[in-house]
CSV table of C-alpha atoms in Angstrom, one decimal:
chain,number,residue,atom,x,y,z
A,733,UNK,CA,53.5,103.1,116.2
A,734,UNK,CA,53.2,100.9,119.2
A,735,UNK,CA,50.4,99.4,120.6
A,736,UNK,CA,50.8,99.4,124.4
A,737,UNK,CA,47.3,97.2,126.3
A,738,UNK,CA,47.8,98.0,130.1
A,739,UNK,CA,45.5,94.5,130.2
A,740,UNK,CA,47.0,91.7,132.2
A,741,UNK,CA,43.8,89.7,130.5
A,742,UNK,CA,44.8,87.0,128.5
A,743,UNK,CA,41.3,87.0,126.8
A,744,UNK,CA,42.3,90.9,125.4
A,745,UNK,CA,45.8,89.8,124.4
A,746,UNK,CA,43.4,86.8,122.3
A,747,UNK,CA,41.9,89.4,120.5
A,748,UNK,CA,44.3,91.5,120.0
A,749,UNK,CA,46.4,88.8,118.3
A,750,UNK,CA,43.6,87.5,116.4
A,751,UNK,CA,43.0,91.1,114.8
A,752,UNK,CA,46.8,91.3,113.8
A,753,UNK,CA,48.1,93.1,116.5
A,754,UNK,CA,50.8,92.2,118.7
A,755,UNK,CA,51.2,94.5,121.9
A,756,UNK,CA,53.5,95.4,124.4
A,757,UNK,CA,51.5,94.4,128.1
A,758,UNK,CA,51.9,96.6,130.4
A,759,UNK,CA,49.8,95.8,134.0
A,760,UNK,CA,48.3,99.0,135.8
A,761,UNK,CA,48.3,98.0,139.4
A,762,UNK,CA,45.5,100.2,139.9
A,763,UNK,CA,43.3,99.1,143.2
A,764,UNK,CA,40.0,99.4,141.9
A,765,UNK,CA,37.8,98.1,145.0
A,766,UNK,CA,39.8,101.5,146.4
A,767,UNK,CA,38.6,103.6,143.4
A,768,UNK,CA,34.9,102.1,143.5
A,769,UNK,CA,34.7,103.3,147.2
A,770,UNK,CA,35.9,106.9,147.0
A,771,UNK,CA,33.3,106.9,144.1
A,772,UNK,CA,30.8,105.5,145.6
A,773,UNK,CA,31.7,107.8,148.4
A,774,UNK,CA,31.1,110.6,146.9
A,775,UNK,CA,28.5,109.5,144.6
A,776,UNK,CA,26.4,107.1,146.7
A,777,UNK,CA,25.9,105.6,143.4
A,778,UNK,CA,28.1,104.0,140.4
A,779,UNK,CA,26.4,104.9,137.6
A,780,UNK,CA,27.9,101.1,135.3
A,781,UNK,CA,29.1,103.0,132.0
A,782,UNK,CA,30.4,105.6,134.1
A,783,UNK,CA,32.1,103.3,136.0
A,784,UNK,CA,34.1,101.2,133.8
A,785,UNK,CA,34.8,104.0,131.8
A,786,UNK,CA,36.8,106.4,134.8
A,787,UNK,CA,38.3,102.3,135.5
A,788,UNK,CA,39.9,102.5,132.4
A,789,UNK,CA,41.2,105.5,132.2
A,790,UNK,CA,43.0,105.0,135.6
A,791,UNK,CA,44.2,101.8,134.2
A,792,UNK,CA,45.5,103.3,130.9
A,793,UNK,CA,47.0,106.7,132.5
A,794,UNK,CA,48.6,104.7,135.2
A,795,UNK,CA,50.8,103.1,132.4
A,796,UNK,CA,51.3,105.4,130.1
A,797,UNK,CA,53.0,108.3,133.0
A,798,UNK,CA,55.3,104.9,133.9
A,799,UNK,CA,56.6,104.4,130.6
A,800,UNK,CA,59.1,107.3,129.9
A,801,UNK,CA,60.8,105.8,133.4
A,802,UNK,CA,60.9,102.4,130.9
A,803,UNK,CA,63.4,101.5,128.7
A,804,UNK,CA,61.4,101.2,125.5
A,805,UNK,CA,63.1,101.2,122.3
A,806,UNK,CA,60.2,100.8,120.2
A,807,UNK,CA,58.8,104.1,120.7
A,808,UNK,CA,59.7,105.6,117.2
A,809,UNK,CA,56.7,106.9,116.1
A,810,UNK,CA,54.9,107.2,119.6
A,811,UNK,CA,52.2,104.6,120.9
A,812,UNK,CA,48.8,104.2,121.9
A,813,UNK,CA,48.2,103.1,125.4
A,814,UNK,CA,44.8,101.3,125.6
A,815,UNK,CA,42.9,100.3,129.3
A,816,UNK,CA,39.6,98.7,129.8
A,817,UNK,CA,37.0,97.7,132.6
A,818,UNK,CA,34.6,95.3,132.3
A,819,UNK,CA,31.4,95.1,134.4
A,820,UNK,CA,28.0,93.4,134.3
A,821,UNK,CA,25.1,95.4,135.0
A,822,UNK,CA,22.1,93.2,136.7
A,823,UNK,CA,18.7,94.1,138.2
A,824,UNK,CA,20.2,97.9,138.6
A,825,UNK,CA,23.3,97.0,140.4
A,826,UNK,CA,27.1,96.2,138.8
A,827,UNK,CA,28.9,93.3,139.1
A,828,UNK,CA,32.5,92.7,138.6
A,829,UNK,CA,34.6,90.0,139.3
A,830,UNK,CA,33.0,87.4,142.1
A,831,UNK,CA,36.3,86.3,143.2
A,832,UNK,CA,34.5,83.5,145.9
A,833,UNK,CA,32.6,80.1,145.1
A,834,UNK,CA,29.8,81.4,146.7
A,835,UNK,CA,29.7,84.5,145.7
A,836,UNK,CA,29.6,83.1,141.6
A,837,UNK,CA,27.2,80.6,142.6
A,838,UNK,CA,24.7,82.8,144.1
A,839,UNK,CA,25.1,85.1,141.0
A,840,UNK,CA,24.5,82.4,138.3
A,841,UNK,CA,21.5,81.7,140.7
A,842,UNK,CA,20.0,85.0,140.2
A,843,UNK,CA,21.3,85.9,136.7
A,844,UNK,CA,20.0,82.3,135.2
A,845,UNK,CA,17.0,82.6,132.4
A,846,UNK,CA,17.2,86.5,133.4
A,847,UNK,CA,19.2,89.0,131.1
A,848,UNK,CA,22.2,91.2,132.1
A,849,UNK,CA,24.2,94.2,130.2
A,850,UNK,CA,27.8,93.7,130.3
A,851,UNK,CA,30.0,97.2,129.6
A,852,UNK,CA,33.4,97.8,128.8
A,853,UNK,CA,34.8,100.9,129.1
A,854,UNK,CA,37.4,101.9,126.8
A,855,UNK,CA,40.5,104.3,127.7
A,856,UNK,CA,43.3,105.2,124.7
A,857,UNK,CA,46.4,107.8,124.8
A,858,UNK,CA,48.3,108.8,122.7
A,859,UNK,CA,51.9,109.0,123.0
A,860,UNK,CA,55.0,110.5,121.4
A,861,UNK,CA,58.2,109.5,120.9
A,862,UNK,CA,59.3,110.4,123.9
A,863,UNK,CA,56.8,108.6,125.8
A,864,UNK,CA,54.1,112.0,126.4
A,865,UNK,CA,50.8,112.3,126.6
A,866,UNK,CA,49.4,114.7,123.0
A,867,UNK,CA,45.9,113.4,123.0
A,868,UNK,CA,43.4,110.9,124.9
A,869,UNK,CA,39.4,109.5,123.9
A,870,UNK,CA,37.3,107.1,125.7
A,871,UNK,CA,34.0,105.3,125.0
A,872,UNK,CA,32.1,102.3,126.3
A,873,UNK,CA,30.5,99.2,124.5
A,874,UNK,CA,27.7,97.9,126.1
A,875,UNK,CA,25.9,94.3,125.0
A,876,UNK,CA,23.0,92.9,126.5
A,877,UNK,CA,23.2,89.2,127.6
A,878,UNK,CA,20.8,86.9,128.1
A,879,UNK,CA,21.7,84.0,130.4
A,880,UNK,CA,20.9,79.8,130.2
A,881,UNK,CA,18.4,78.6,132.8
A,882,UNK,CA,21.0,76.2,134.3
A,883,UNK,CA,20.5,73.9,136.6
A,884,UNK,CA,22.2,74.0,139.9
A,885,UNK,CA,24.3,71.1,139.4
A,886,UNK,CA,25.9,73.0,136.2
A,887,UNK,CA,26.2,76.0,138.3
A,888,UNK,CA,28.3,74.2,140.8
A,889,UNK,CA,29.9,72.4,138.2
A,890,UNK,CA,31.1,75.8,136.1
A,891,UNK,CA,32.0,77.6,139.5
A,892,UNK,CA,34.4,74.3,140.1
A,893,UNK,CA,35.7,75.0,137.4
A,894,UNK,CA,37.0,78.2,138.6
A,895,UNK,CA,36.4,80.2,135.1
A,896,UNK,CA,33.8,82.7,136.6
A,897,UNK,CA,36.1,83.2,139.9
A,898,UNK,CA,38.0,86.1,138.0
A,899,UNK,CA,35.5,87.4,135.0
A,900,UNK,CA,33.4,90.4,135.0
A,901,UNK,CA,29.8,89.1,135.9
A,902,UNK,CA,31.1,85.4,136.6
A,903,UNK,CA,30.9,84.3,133.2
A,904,UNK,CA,32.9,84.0,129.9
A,905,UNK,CA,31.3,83.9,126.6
A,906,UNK,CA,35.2,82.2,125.1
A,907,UNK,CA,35.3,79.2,127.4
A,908,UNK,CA,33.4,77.2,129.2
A,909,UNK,CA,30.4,79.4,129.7
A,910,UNK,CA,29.8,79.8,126.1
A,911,UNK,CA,26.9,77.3,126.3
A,912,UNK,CA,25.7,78.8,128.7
A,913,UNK,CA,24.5,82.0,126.8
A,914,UNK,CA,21.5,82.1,124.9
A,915,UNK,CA,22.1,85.1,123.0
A,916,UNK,CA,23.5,88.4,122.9
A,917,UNK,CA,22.7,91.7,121.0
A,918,UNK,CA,25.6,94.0,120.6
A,919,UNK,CA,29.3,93.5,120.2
A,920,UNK,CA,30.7,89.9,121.4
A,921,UNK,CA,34.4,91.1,121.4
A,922,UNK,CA,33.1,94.1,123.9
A,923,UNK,CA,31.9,91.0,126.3
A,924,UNK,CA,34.5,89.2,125.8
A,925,UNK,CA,37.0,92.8,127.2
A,926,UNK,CA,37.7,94.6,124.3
A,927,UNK,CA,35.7,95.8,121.4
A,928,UNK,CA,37.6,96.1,118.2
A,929,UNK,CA,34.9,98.1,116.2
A,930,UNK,CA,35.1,100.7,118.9
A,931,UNK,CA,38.7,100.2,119.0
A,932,UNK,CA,38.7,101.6,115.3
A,933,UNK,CA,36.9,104.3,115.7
A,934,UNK,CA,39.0,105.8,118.7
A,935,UNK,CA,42.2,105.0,117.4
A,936,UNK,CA,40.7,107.1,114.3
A,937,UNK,CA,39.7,110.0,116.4
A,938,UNK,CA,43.4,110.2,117.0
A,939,UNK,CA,44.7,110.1,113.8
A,940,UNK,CA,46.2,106.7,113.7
A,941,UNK,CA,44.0,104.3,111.2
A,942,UNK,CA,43.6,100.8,112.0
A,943,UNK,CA,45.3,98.7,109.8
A,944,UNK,CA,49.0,101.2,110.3
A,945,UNK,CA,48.5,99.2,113.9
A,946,UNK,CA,49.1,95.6,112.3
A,947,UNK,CA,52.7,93.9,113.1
A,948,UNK,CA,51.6,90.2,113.3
């Protein structure tokens, strides 16, 4: 059985490697600035686990109905497609990816000596050999952060860095914002983009155990 991670993250692929697992990457597409505004449309507000977690699942379905119209020869014994969203909850409102200078500087100016929960939202489906859809579970892992007081010539120095640019919540715990976080009480893999604890146990409620998933 396949592992199929509809990730273009390279920090997921990391971890998936490290836990001896080499997946196929397939990237989603999936305009999520779009999604988040017909939710908040119709919900006025993004509730953060909620979020991530319907995030995921458009990533992950979005790639798994694509992949009968891929040639995939390594589709034997069906696959698990796996999507995930990451998003920093602050002072009651979430935070994604800052994208601008300013807009990652004036977070680390708010977030700094404060504390933040960071969730990731997990999607699986299970395929097949023919590439359909027999089952599906979803969770979120969600780990509570608590932030450096930096200084604002660090801040300027990490945003020039451009690391927090493209992160959920403008930071990394893997690279060069490691020093930059105190501590954290939950799941650092889930902070990171993808929690391999909760990994297990979905992949489990599906019938596939972890270690059958090993091919590195």
């Amino acid at each position: 059985m396949r592992f199929i991670l509809a990730s273009s993250s390279p920090a997921r692929l990391t971890i998936m490697r490290s836990a001896g697992i080499e997946p196929l990457v397939r990237v989603s597409h999936v305009d999520e600035d779009a999604l988040l505004n017909r939710r908040r449309a119709h919900a006025g507000f993004l509730e953060p686990s909620e979020t991530v977690l319907e995030l995921a699942q458009a990533k992950c379905e979005a790639v798994a109905s694509a992949l009968p119209q891929v040639p995939l020869t390594e589709l034997e014994d069906g696959a698990l497609v796996v999507g995930c969203d990451s998003m920093l909850e602050f002072n009651g409102e979430i935070m994604g990816k800052p994208h601008t200078p300013d807009e990652a500087t004036a977070r680390w100016q708010s977030m700094r000596g404060k504390r933040g929960t960071l969730h990731t939202g997990h999607w699986v489906v299970r395929l097949d050999s023919a590439g359909t859809a027999v089952d599906a579970v979803g969770a979120v892992s969600s780990t509570d952060v608590w932030f450096a007081h930096l200084s604002d010539e660090e801040i300027h120095a990490y945003v020039a860095s451009e690391e927090p640019l493209h992160v959920a919540g403008a930071f990394t715990i893997d690279g060069l914002g490691g020093p930059f976080i105190d501590r954290i009480e939950g799941d650092h893999h889930g902070v990171i983009g993808l929690s391999l604890p909760l990994m297990r146990t979905l992949t489990l409620s599906l019938g596939v155990p972890w270690h059958s998933l090993w091919n590195r």
